[in-house]
């Protein structure tokens, strides 16, 4: 395994594995025994960064989520896992009514929700401190200052280590970070967005957002990261849900760009040269890229995890990286 540092303040920064395990479906779609086997193997291989949320996976059983955090709490206790494993969680996207989509109404990012939901997450995970807590989804109703101060209070009390943000317009991330910096408060240091090797169209409106999918990493995000090298990018959908290699996982129109076949051909070529799989080339491209990215992998079996782990030591040559970067 290889590691990198997240966070900039020596008092709160942490070392994490360059590959992160997504636990979204653990305890719901992925049963307890399989989830434990995946978690055990990840840690055995040196993995120290796990991702969950307080609303995972509400859509599986018509509830409000929490099964993933609860499973991680049971697993931590049964294995005696401590501070060596960083578990990131999120709040803000929990549906208000069981059985509804968060589009119909969600908890949001008020100071009250931040305090109460973080407390519930600590209980489910069985920890005194949440290692990394993300604002999951934008809340345009609550003033940014209230959200910033709400998170900062939890950091000051020791209930949270690091702060992160996901699925927010970059101007709102910058506004929140600027407010925090001006007030001498901790701000978001880890940014979680959808990013993979195949680009996602940015021009398609969604049910949630007329300006396009707010969760997709685009030029605004990468430009922001170039100018703020202390920030860390974590990517979801890194393996496009298996679509690189599986006919049973076709991609939707949001990936229908002229570059897609060109980039798929470049991937196959580099995979052949290296003897690695296409999925491994994608993960290695993300991990070692110009904008280094910690890919989340949401595996549902130990075999899938093994393939992902194999990407960590795949060193792409400068020529191979150039080939991949310039395939448009
Ligand atoms: N911040 C956010 O809004 C957000 C959104 C989504 C996800 N996430 C996080 O990201 C994590 C990753 O999940 P994701 O939804 O982004 O999906 P992903 O990692 O791109 O794909 C997960 C799915 O891909 C398939 N897969 C994984 N490894 C494979 C392999 N080696 N070979 C073939 N197929 C493979 C599996 O499908 P099968 O199970 O069908 O085999 C698996 O369920 C989640 O657990 C969650 O923590 C965050």
mmCIF file of C-alpha atoms and ligand atoms in Angstrom:
data_model
loop_
_atom_site.group_PDB
_atom_site.id
_atom_site.type_symbol
_atom_site.label_atom_id
_atom_site.label_comp_id
_atom_site.label_asym_id
_atom_site.label_seq_id
_atom_site.Cartn_x
_atom_site.Cartn_y
_atom_site.Cartn_z
ATOM 1 C CA UNK A 1 0.000 0.000 0.000
ATOM 2 C CA UNK A 2 1.020 3.592 -0.437
ATOM 3 C CA UNK A 3 -0.092 6.529 1.659
ATOM 4 C CA UNK A 4 -0.635 10.247 1.462
ATOM 5 C CA UNK A 5 -1.522 13.016 3.833
ATOM 6 C CA UNK A 6 -4.947 14.630 4.004
ATOM 7 C CA UNK A 7 -5.380 17.993 5.719
ATOM 8 C CA UNK A 8 -2.864 20.800 6.101
ATOM 9 C CA UNK A 9 -2.765 21.489 9.829
ATOM 10 C CA UNK A 10 -0.159 19.263 11.525
ATOM 11 C CA UNK A 11 -2.523 18.944 14.501
ATOM 12 C CA UNK A 12 -5.350 17.417 12.484
ATOM 13 C CA UNK A 13 -3.843 15.983 9.285
ATOM 14 C CA UNK A 14 -3.907 12.219 8.763
ATOM 15 C CA UNK A 15 -2.069 9.638 6.700
ATOM 16 C CA UNK A 16 -4.406 7.560 4.559
ATOM 17 C CA UNK A 17 -4.051 4.867 1.928
ATOM 18 C CA UNK A 18 -4.105 6.136 -1.670
ATOM 19 C CA UNK A 19 -7.070 3.830 -2.328
ATOM 20 C CA UNK A 20 -10.246 4.259 -0.305
ATOM 21 C CA UNK A 21 -12.917 1.637 0.273
ATOM 22 C CA UNK A 22 -16.509 2.731 -0.307
ATOM 23 C CA UNK A 23 -18.837 1.117 2.219
ATOM 24 C CA UNK A 24 -22.071 2.555 0.815
ATOM 25 C CA UNK A 25 -23.831 -0.760 0.307
ATOM 26 C CA UNK A 26 -22.328 -2.599 3.275
ATOM 27 C CA UNK A 27 -25.064 -3.789 5.610
ATOM 28 C CA UNK A 28 -27.763 -3.465 2.959
ATOM 29 C CA UNK A 29 -27.102 -4.830 -0.540
ATOM 30 C CA UNK A 30 -23.806 -6.378 0.555
ATOM 31 C CA UNK A 31 -24.424 -8.781 3.425
ATOM 32 C CA UNK A 32 -22.574 -8.733 6.734
ATOM 33 C CA UNK A 33 -20.226 -11.655 6.041
ATOM 34 C CA UNK A 34 -19.181 -10.358 2.619
ATOM 35 C CA UNK A 35 -18.781 -6.803 3.955
ATOM 36 C CA UNK A 36 -16.559 -8.044 6.807
ATOM 37 C CA UNK A 37 -14.464 -10.133 4.392
ATOM 38 C CA UNK A 38 -13.915 -7.091 2.147
ATOM 39 C CA UNK A 39 -13.089 -4.825 5.097
ATOM 40 C CA UNK A 40 -10.695 -7.371 6.607
ATOM 41 C CA UNK A 41 -8.864 -7.869 3.327
ATOM 42 C CA UNK A 42 -8.647 -4.111 2.724
ATOM 43 C CA UNK A 43 -7.040 -3.551 6.125
ATOM 44 C CA UNK A 44 -4.790 -6.588 5.715
ATOM 45 C CA UNK A 45 -3.504 -5.044 2.468
ATOM 46 C CA UNK A 46 -2.689 -1.818 4.315
ATOM 47 C CA UNK A 47 -5.889 0.078 3.477
ATOM 48 C CA UNK A 48 -6.635 2.778 6.042
ATOM 49 C CA UNK A 49 -9.322 4.954 4.435
ATOM 50 C CA UNK A 50 -13.014 3.972 4.406
ATOM 51 C CA UNK A 51 -15.958 6.010 3.154
ATOM 52 C CA UNK A 52 -19.555 6.029 4.347
ATOM 53 C CA UNK A 53 -22.442 8.429 5.019
ATOM 54 C CA UNK A 54 -25.276 8.795 7.495
ATOM 55 C CA UNK A 55 -27.799 8.213 4.684
ATOM 56 C CA UNK A 56 -26.322 4.993 3.225
ATOM 57 C CA UNK A 57 -28.223 3.228 1.939
ATOM 58 C CA UNK A 58 -31.707 4.691 2.483
ATOM 59 C CA UNK A 59 -32.901 3.648 -0.974
ATOM 60 C CA UNK A 60 -32.313 -0.030 -0.297
ATOM 61 C CA UNK A 61 -34.991 -0.595 2.350
ATOM 62 C CA UNK A 62 -37.202 2.464 2.270
ATOM 63 C CA UNK A 63 -35.628 3.876 5.421
ATOM 64 C CA UNK A 64 -33.402 6.867 6.102
ATOM 65 C CA UNK A 65 -30.059 5.100 5.948
ATOM 66 C CA UNK A 66 -27.501 4.361 8.635
ATOM 67 C CA UNK A 67 -26.985 0.636 7.932
ATOM 68 C CA UNK A 68 -23.495 1.237 6.545
ATOM 69 C CA UNK A 69 -22.330 3.243 9.575
ATOM 70 C CA UNK A 70 -23.863 0.650 11.890
ATOM 71 C CA UNK A 71 -22.089 -2.197 10.132
ATOM 72 C CA UNK A 72 -18.789 -0.313 10.287
ATOM 73 C CA UNK A 73 -19.374 0.249 14.010
ATOM 74 C CA UNK A 74 -19.929 -3.491 14.591
ATOM 75 C CA UNK A 75 -16.916 -4.375 12.451
ATOM 76 C CA UNK A 76 -14.663 -1.869 14.269
ATOM 77 C CA UNK A 77 -15.642 -3.269 17.646
ATOM 78 C CA UNK A 78 -15.351 -6.915 16.635
ATOM 79 C CA UNK A 79 -11.879 -6.386 15.122
ATOM 80 C CA UNK A 80 -10.571 -3.879 17.654
ATOM 81 C CA UNK A 81 -9.991 -1.309 14.923
ATOM 82 C CA UNK A 82 -8.793 2.030 16.269
ATOM 83 C CA UNK A 83 -7.253 5.280 15.089
ATOM 84 C CA UNK A 84 -5.126 3.562 12.434
ATOM 85 C CA UNK A 85 -8.151 3.402 10.119
ATOM 86 C CA UNK A 86 -9.696 6.693 9.010
ATOM 87 C CA UNK A 87 -13.458 6.446 8.513
ATOM 88 C CA UNK A 88 -15.020 9.331 6.634
ATOM 89 C CA UNK A 89 -18.730 9.973 6.881
ATOM 90 C CA UNK A 90 -21.162 12.583 5.581
ATOM 91 C CA UNK A 91 -24.281 14.419 6.673
ATOM 92 C CA UNK A 92 -26.822 16.657 5.025
ATOM 93 C CA UNK A 93 -28.385 14.151 2.618
ATOM 94 C CA UNK A 94 -30.520 12.106 4.950
ATOM 95 C CA UNK A 95 -34.142 12.063 3.742
ATOM 96 C CA UNK A 96 -36.567 13.646 6.195
ATOM 97 C CA UNK A 97 -39.224 11.020 5.609
ATOM 98 C CA UNK A 98 -38.445 7.303 5.451
ATOM 99 C CA UNK A 99 -39.118 5.819 2.065
ATOM 100 C CA UNK A 100 -38.677 9.061 0.125
ATOM 101 C CA UNK A 101 -35.864 10.328 -2.041
ATOM 102 C CA UNK A 102 -33.676 13.060 -0.603
ATOM 103 C CA UNK A 103 -35.002 15.126 -3.494
ATOM 104 C CA UNK A 104 -38.327 15.253 -1.649
ATOM 105 C CA UNK A 105 -36.716 16.834 1.425
ATOM 106 C CA UNK A 106 -33.490 16.225 3.273
ATOM 107 C CA UNK A 107 -31.969 17.214 6.581
ATOM 108 C CA UNK A 108 -29.711 19.880 5.071
ATOM 109 C CA UNK A 109 -26.800 21.714 6.648
ATOM 110 C CA UNK A 110 -28.207 23.832 9.492
ATOM 111 C CA UNK A 111 -26.167 24.119 12.701
ATOM 112 C CA UNK A 112 -28.812 22.012 14.497
ATOM 113 C CA UNK A 113 -28.636 19.206 11.937
ATOM 114 C CA UNK A 114 -24.845 19.281 11.909
ATOM 115 C CA UNK A 115 -24.731 18.847 15.683
ATOM 116 C CA UNK A 116 -27.445 16.224 15.947
ATOM 117 C CA UNK A 117 -26.547 14.162 12.894
ATOM 118 C CA UNK A 118 -22.856 14.106 13.773
ATOM 119 C CA UNK A 119 -23.797 12.808 17.221
ATOM 120 C CA UNK A 120 -25.903 10.004 15.677
ATOM 121 C CA UNK A 121 -23.013 9.099 13.343
ATOM 122 C CA UNK A 122 -20.616 8.908 16.281
ATOM 123 C CA UNK A 123 -23.046 6.568 18.035
ATOM 124 C CA UNK A 124 -23.519 4.324 14.991
ATOM 125 C CA UNK A 125 -19.771 4.160 14.305
ATOM 126 C CA UNK A 126 -18.949 3.831 18.012
ATOM 127 C CA UNK A 127 -16.318 6.574 18.005
ATOM 128 C CA UNK A 128 -15.647 9.660 20.116
ATOM 129 C CA UNK A 129 -14.390 11.556 17.102
ATOM 130 C CA UNK A 130 -15.452 11.402 13.453
ATOM 131 C CA UNK A 131 -12.154 11.320 11.550
ATOM 132 C CA UNK A 132 -13.457 13.185 8.507
ATOM 133 C CA UNK A 133 -16.940 14.648 8.165
ATOM 134 C CA UNK A 134 -18.277 15.867 4.817
ATOM 135 C CA UNK A 135 -21.118 18.194 3.943
ATOM 136 C CA UNK A 136 -22.782 15.725 1.574
ATOM 137 C CA UNK A 137 -25.033 17.848 -0.622
ATOM 138 C CA UNK A 138 -25.521 21.605 -1.056
ATOM 139 C CA UNK A 139 -28.104 23.338 1.088
ATOM 140 C CA UNK A 140 -29.087 26.634 -0.478
ATOM 141 C CA UNK A 141 -31.584 27.474 2.278
ATOM 142 C CA UNK A 142 -29.117 27.755 5.153
ATOM 143 C CA UNK A 143 -26.622 30.649 5.189
ATOM 144 C CA UNK A 144 -23.112 29.414 4.419
ATOM 145 C CA UNK A 145 -21.819 31.075 7.585
ATOM 146 C CA UNK A 146 -24.160 28.979 9.749
ATOM 147 C CA UNK A 147 -22.902 25.765 8.136
ATOM 148 C CA UNK A 148 -19.254 26.825 8.463
ATOM 149 C CA UNK A 149 -19.682 27.729 12.124
ATOM 150 C CA UNK A 150 -21.669 24.563 12.833
ATOM 151 C CA UNK A 151 -18.887 22.333 11.535
ATOM 152 C CA UNK A 152 -16.173 24.418 13.205
ATOM 153 C CA UNK A 153 -17.814 24.040 16.609
ATOM 154 C CA UNK A 154 -17.626 20.266 16.327
ATOM 155 C CA UNK A 155 -13.937 20.454 15.412
ATOM 156 C CA UNK A 156 -13.268 22.773 18.364
ATOM 157 C CA UNK A 157 -15.002 20.291 20.689
ATOM 158 C CA UNK A 158 -12.994 17.369 19.325
ATOM 159 C CA UNK A 159 -16.069 15.607 17.924
ATOM 160 C CA UNK A 160 -14.669 15.882 14.381
ATOM 161 C CA UNK A 161 -11.102 15.749 13.047
ATOM 162 C CA UNK A 162 -11.141 16.975 9.450
ATOM 163 C CA UNK A 163 -13.838 18.577 7.309
ATOM 164 C CA UNK A 164 -14.780 17.774 3.745
ATOM 165 C CA UNK A 165 -17.359 18.710 1.140
ATOM 166 C CA UNK A 166 -19.110 16.817 -1.639
ATOM 167 C CA UNK A 167 -21.518 17.736 -4.436
ATOM 168 C CA UNK A 168 -21.221 21.509 -4.025
ATOM 169 C CA UNK A 169 -20.652 24.121 -6.716
ATOM 170 C CA UNK A 170 -17.052 25.206 -6.464
ATOM 171 C CA UNK A 171 -17.988 28.833 -5.880
ATOM 172 C CA UNK A 172 -19.852 27.707 -2.783
ATOM 173 C CA UNK A 173 -16.866 25.632 -1.590
ATOM 174 C CA UNK A 174 -14.648 28.672 -2.007
ATOM 175 C CA UNK A 175 -17.193 30.927 -0.256
ATOM 176 C CA UNK A 176 -17.339 28.561 2.711
ATOM 177 C CA UNK A 177 -13.559 28.204 2.879
ATOM 178 C CA UNK A 178 -13.036 31.963 2.611
ATOM 179 C CA UNK A 179 -15.548 32.597 5.406
ATOM 180 C CA UNK A 180 -13.835 29.998 7.576
ATOM 181 C CA UNK A 181 -10.345 31.386 6.868
ATOM 182 C CA UNK A 182 -11.414 34.966 7.611
ATOM 183 C CA UNK A 183 -12.914 33.852 10.920
ATOM 184 C CA UNK A 184 -9.910 31.703 11.844
ATOM 185 C CA UNK A 185 -12.052 28.577 11.670
ATOM 186 C CA UNK A 186 -11.264 25.188 10.105
ATOM 187 C CA UNK A 187 -12.596 24.807 6.568
ATOM 188 C CA UNK A 188 -13.190 22.000 4.092
ATOM 189 C CA UNK A 189 -9.932 20.268 3.156
ATOM 190 C CA UNK A 190 -11.157 17.139 1.347
ATOM 191 C CA UNK A 191 -13.360 17.423 -1.736
ATOM 192 C CA UNK A 192 -15.385 14.428 -2.930
ATOM 193 C CA UNK A 193 -16.734 14.412 -6.476
ATOM 194 C CA UNK A 194 -17.420 12.000 -9.321
ATOM 195 C CA UNK A 195 -14.272 11.582 -11.381
ATOM 196 C CA UNK A 196 -13.007 8.784 -13.592
ATOM 197 C CA UNK A 197 -10.917 8.446 -16.736
ATOM 198 C CA UNK A 198 -13.879 8.792 -19.096
ATOM 199 C CA UNK A 199 -15.236 12.329 -18.796
ATOM 200 C CA UNK A 200 -18.864 12.938 -17.865
ATOM 201 C CA UNK A 201 -20.878 15.475 -19.868
ATOM 202 C CA UNK A 202 -21.324 18.725 -18.003
ATOM 203 C CA UNK A 203 -24.109 20.140 -20.153
ATOM 204 C CA UNK A 204 -26.961 17.820 -19.187
ATOM 205 C CA UNK A 205 -29.473 19.206 -16.666
ATOM 206 C CA UNK A 206 -30.577 16.841 -13.921
ATOM 207 C CA UNK A 207 -33.758 16.562 -11.863
ATOM 208 C CA UNK A 208 -31.819 18.137 -9.015
ATOM 209 C CA UNK A 209 -29.930 20.814 -10.890
ATOM 210 C CA UNK A 210 -30.676 22.759 -14.091
ATOM 211 C CA UNK A 211 -26.982 23.660 -14.321
ATOM 212 C CA UNK A 212 -25.836 20.071 -14.744
ATOM 213 C CA UNK A 213 -24.797 17.410 -12.257
ATOM 214 C CA UNK A 214 -23.286 19.274 -9.313
ATOM 215 C CA UNK A 215 -21.317 16.196 -8.257
ATOM 216 C CA UNK A 216 -19.245 15.867 -11.406
ATOM 217 C CA UNK A 217 -15.638 17.055 -11.354
ATOM 218 C CA UNK A 218 -15.172 19.616 -14.115
ATOM 219 C CA UNK A 219 -12.734 22.335 -15.057
ATOM 220 C CA UNK A 220 -13.755 24.599 -12.168
ATOM 221 C CA UNK A 221 -12.833 21.897 -9.673
ATOM 222 C CA UNK A 222 -9.524 20.911 -11.261
ATOM 223 C CA UNK A 223 -8.521 24.550 -11.657
ATOM 224 C CA UNK A 224 -9.383 25.158 -7.986
ATOM 225 C CA UNK A 225 -7.296 22.169 -6.918
ATOM 226 C CA UNK A 226 -4.320 23.362 -8.960
ATOM 227 C CA UNK A 227 -4.360 26.646 -7.088
ATOM 228 C CA UNK A 228 -5.004 25.007 -3.684
ATOM 229 C CA UNK A 229 -2.565 22.088 -3.572
ATOM 230 C CA UNK A 230 -3.234 21.467 0.121
ATOM 231 C CA UNK A 231 -6.709 20.187 -0.711
ATOM 232 C CA UNK A 232 -7.368 16.516 -1.419
ATOM 233 C CA UNK A 233 -9.648 15.168 -4.136
ATOM 234 C CA UNK A 234 -11.493 11.913 -3.436
ATOM 235 C CA UNK A 235 -13.415 10.459 -6.388
ATOM 236 C CA UNK A 236 -16.572 8.386 -6.459
ATOM 237 C CA UNK A 237 -17.772 6.451 -9.477
ATOM 238 C CA UNK A 238 -14.068 5.903 -10.188
ATOM 239 C CA UNK A 239 -14.733 2.590 -11.932
ATOM 240 C CA UNK A 240 -17.988 3.788 -13.518
ATOM 241 C CA UNK A 241 -19.829 1.116 -11.568
ATOM 242 C CA UNK A 242 -17.994 -1.634 -13.456
ATOM 243 C CA UNK A 243 -18.792 -0.265 -16.928
ATOM 244 C CA UNK A 244 -15.189 -0.273 -18.189
ATOM 245 C CA UNK A 245 -15.170 -4.035 -18.345
ATOM 246 C CA UNK A 246 -18.744 -5.282 -18.021
ATOM 247 C CA UNK A 247 -21.434 -5.522 -20.674
ATOM 248 C CA UNK A 248 -24.052 -5.723 -17.911
ATOM 249 C CA UNK A 249 -23.181 -2.152 -16.847
ATOM 250 C CA UNK A 250 -23.871 0.014 -19.901
ATOM 251 C CA UNK A 251 -23.127 3.732 -19.636
ATOM 252 C CA UNK A 252 -25.846 6.344 -20.057
ATOM 253 C CA UNK A 253 -25.893 9.351 -22.406
ATOM 254 C CA UNK A 254 -23.942 11.381 -19.847
ATOM 255 C CA UNK A 255 -20.769 9.622 -21.056
ATOM 256 C CA UNK A 256 -21.622 9.918 -24.732
ATOM 257 C CA UNK A 257 -18.767 12.164 -25.840
ATOM 258 C CA UNK A 258 -16.620 11.915 -28.989
ATOM 259 C CA UNK A 259 -13.590 11.242 -26.794
ATOM 260 C CA UNK A 260 -15.087 8.119 -25.183
ATOM 261 C CA UNK A 261 -14.020 5.535 -27.812
ATOM 262 C CA UNK A 262 -10.618 7.226 -28.168
ATOM 263 C CA UNK A 263 -10.015 7.037 -24.443
ATOM 264 C CA UNK A 264 -11.235 3.445 -24.210
ATOM 265 C CA UNK A 265 -8.740 2.519 -26.942
ATOM 266 C CA UNK A 266 -5.913 4.251 -25.036
ATOM 267 C CA UNK A 267 -6.875 2.366 -21.889
ATOM 268 C CA UNK A 268 -6.794 -0.988 -23.693
ATOM 269 C CA UNK A 269 -3.411 -0.152 -25.207
ATOM 270 C CA UNK A 270 -1.831 0.784 -21.854
ATOM 271 C CA UNK A 271 -3.422 -2.235 -20.189
ATOM 272 C CA UNK A 272 -1.830 -4.495 -22.798
ATOM 273 C CA UNK A 273 1.583 -2.828 -22.385
ATOM 274 C CA UNK A 274 1.556 -3.106 -18.599
ATOM 275 C CA UNK A 275 -0.174 -6.463 -18.260
ATOM 276 C CA UNK A 276 -2.638 -4.745 -15.924
ATOM 277 C CA UNK A 277 -6.411 -4.707 -16.293
ATOM 278 C CA UNK A 278 -8.308 -1.723 -17.669
ATOM 279 C CA UNK A 279 -9.778 -1.040 -14.198
ATOM 280 C CA UNK A 280 -6.285 -1.002 -12.721
ATOM 281 C CA UNK A 281 -5.066 1.455 -15.349
ATOM 282 C CA UNK A 282 -7.997 3.763 -14.547
ATOM 283 C CA UNK A 283 -7.232 3.676 -10.823
ATOM 284 C CA UNK A 284 -3.479 4.150 -11.337
ATOM 285 C CA UNK A 285 -4.201 7.092 -13.666
ATOM 286 C CA UNK A 286 -6.297 8.732 -10.935
ATOM 287 C CA UNK A 287 -3.879 8.008 -8.078
ATOM 288 C CA UNK A 288 -0.697 9.223 -9.769
ATOM 289 C CA UNK A 289 -2.108 11.987 -11.951
ATOM 290 C CA UNK A 290 -1.239 15.643 -12.146
ATOM 291 C CA UNK A 291 -4.177 16.211 -9.825
ATOM 292 C CA UNK A 292 -3.619 13.263 -7.510
ATOM 293 C CA UNK A 293 -6.932 11.658 -6.659
ATOM 294 C CA UNK A 294 -7.857 9.127 -4.012
ATOM 295 C CA UNK A 295 -10.278 6.798 -5.801
ATOM 296 C CA UNK A 296 -13.135 5.273 -3.886
ATOM 297 C CA UNK A 297 -13.900 1.734 -4.898
ATOM 298 C CA UNK A 298 -17.324 0.383 -4.042
ATOM 299 C CA UNK A 299 -16.577 -3.303 -4.427
ATOM 300 C CA UNK A 300 -19.111 -6.039 -3.723
ATOM 301 C CA UNK A 301 -16.661 -8.966 -3.474
ATOM 302 C CA UNK A 302 -13.132 -9.699 -2.295
ATOM 303 C CA UNK A 303 -12.185 -10.613 -5.875
ATOM 304 C CA UNK A 304 -13.162 -7.123 -7.091
ATOM 305 C CA UNK A 305 -11.154 -5.616 -4.235
ATOM 306 C CA UNK A 306 -8.085 -7.681 -5.159
ATOM 307 C CA UNK A 307 -8.185 -6.239 -8.655
ATOM 308 C CA UNK A 308 -8.412 -2.703 -7.264
ATOM 309 C CA UNK A 309 -5.569 -3.284 -4.807
ATOM 310 C CA UNK A 310 -3.399 -4.358 -7.732
ATOM 311 C CA UNK A 311 -3.607 -0.798 -9.077
ATOM 312 C CA UNK A 312 -1.717 0.723 -6.165
ATOM 313 C CA UNK A 313 1.651 -0.562 -7.306
ATOM 314 C CA UNK A 314 1.025 -0.058 -10.995
ATOM 315 C CA UNK A 315 3.506 2.645 -11.987
ATOM 316 C CA UNK A 316 2.588 4.142 -15.341
ATOM 317 C CA UNK A 317 5.542 5.447 -17.328
ATOM 318 C CA UNK A 318 5.619 9.077 -18.451
ATOM 319 C CA UNK A 319 4.857 7.892 -22.006
ATOM 320 C CA UNK A 320 1.889 5.820 -20.893
ATOM 321 C CA UNK A 321 0.510 8.687 -18.846
ATOM 322 C CA UNK A 322 1.015 11.058 -21.779
ATOM 323 C CA UNK A 323 -0.803 8.600 -24.052
ATOM 324 C CA UNK A 324 -3.749 8.480 -21.649
ATOM 325 C CA UNK A 325 -3.780 12.224 -20.965
ATOM 326 C CA UNK A 326 -3.785 13.175 -24.622
ATOM 327 C CA UNK A 327 -6.388 10.690 -25.864
ATOM 328 C CA UNK A 328 -9.132 13.115 -26.982
HETATM 329 N N1 LIG B 1 -20.299 11.685 -2.388
HETATM 330 C C1 LIG B 1 -21.248 11.091 -3.066
HETATM 331 O O1 LIG B 1 -22.277 11.686 -3.396
HETATM 332 C C2 LIG B 1 -21.103 9.642 -3.453
HETATM 333 C C3 LIG B 1 -21.927 9.098 -4.453
HETATM 334 C C4 LIG B 1 -21.778 7.748 -4.769
HETATM 335 C C5 LIG B 1 -20.833 6.975 -4.117
HETATM 336 N N2 LIG B 1 -20.057 7.530 -3.143
HETATM 337 C C6 LIG B 1 -19.023 6.723 -2.447
HETATM 338 O O2 LIG B 1 -18.241 6.082 -3.432
HETATM 339 C C7 LIG B 1 -18.127 4.693 -3.138
HETATM 340 C C8 LIG B 1 -17.926 3.935 -4.439
HETATM 341 O O3 LIG B 1 -19.155 3.628 -5.055
HETATM 342 P P1 LIG B 1 -19.644 4.125 -6.437
HETATM 343 O O4 LIG B 1 -21.133 4.148 -6.437
HETATM 344 O O5 LIG B 1 -18.946 5.376 -6.719
HETATM 345 O O6 LIG B 1 -19.277 3.054 -7.455
HETATM 346 P P2 LIG B 1 -17.976 2.427 -8.152
HETATM 347 O O7 LIG B 1 -16.887 2.248 -7.168
HETATM 348 O O8 LIG B 1 -17.663 3.132 -9.446
HETATM 349 O O9 LIG B 1 -18.618 1.037 -8.568
HETATM 350 C C9 LIG B 1 -19.088 0.108 -7.653
HETATM 351 C C10 LIG B 1 -19.599 -1.121 -8.403
HETATM 352 O O10 LIG B 1 -18.733 -1.413 -9.487
HETATM 353 C C11 LIG B 1 -18.593 -2.799 -9.641
HETATM 354 N N3 LIG B 1 -17.167 -3.115 -9.454
HETATM 355 C C12 LIG B 1 -16.338 -2.677 -8.475
HETATM 356 N N4 LIG B 1 -15.111 -3.173 -8.634
HETATM 357 C C13 LIG B 1 -15.148 -3.935 -9.750
HETATM 358 C C14 LIG B 1 -14.189 -4.706 -10.425
HETATM 359 N N5 LIG B 1 -12.934 -4.784 -9.967
HETATM 360 N N6 LIG B 1 -14.586 -5.353 -11.543
HETATM 361 C C15 LIG B 1 -15.843 -5.269 -12.018
HETATM 362 N N7 LIG B 1 -16.808 -4.574 -11.409
HETATM 363 C C16 LIG B 1 -16.458 -3.895 -10.283
HETATM 364 C C17 LIG B 1 -19.460 -3.464 -8.581
HETATM 365 O O11 LIG B 1 -20.720 -3.792 -9.162
HETATM 366 P P3 LIG B 1 -21.548 -5.097 -8.696
HETATM 367 O O12 LIG B 1 -21.751 -4.955 -7.236
HETATM 368 O O13 LIG B 1 -22.806 -5.016 -9.505
HETATM 369 O O14 LIG B 1 -20.684 -6.286 -9.056
HETATM 370 C C18 LIG B 1 -19.619 -2.360 -7.556
HETATM 371 O O15 LIG B 1 -20.813 -2.445 -6.809
HETATM 372 C C19 LIG B 1 -19.413 4.377 -2.377
HETATM 373 O O16 LIG B 1 -19.267 3.219 -1.580
HETATM 374 C C20 LIG B 1 -19.577 5.621 -1.557
HETATM 375 O O17 LIG B 1 -18.782 5.525 -0.369
HETATM 376 C C21 LIG B 1 -20.163 8.854 -2.823
#
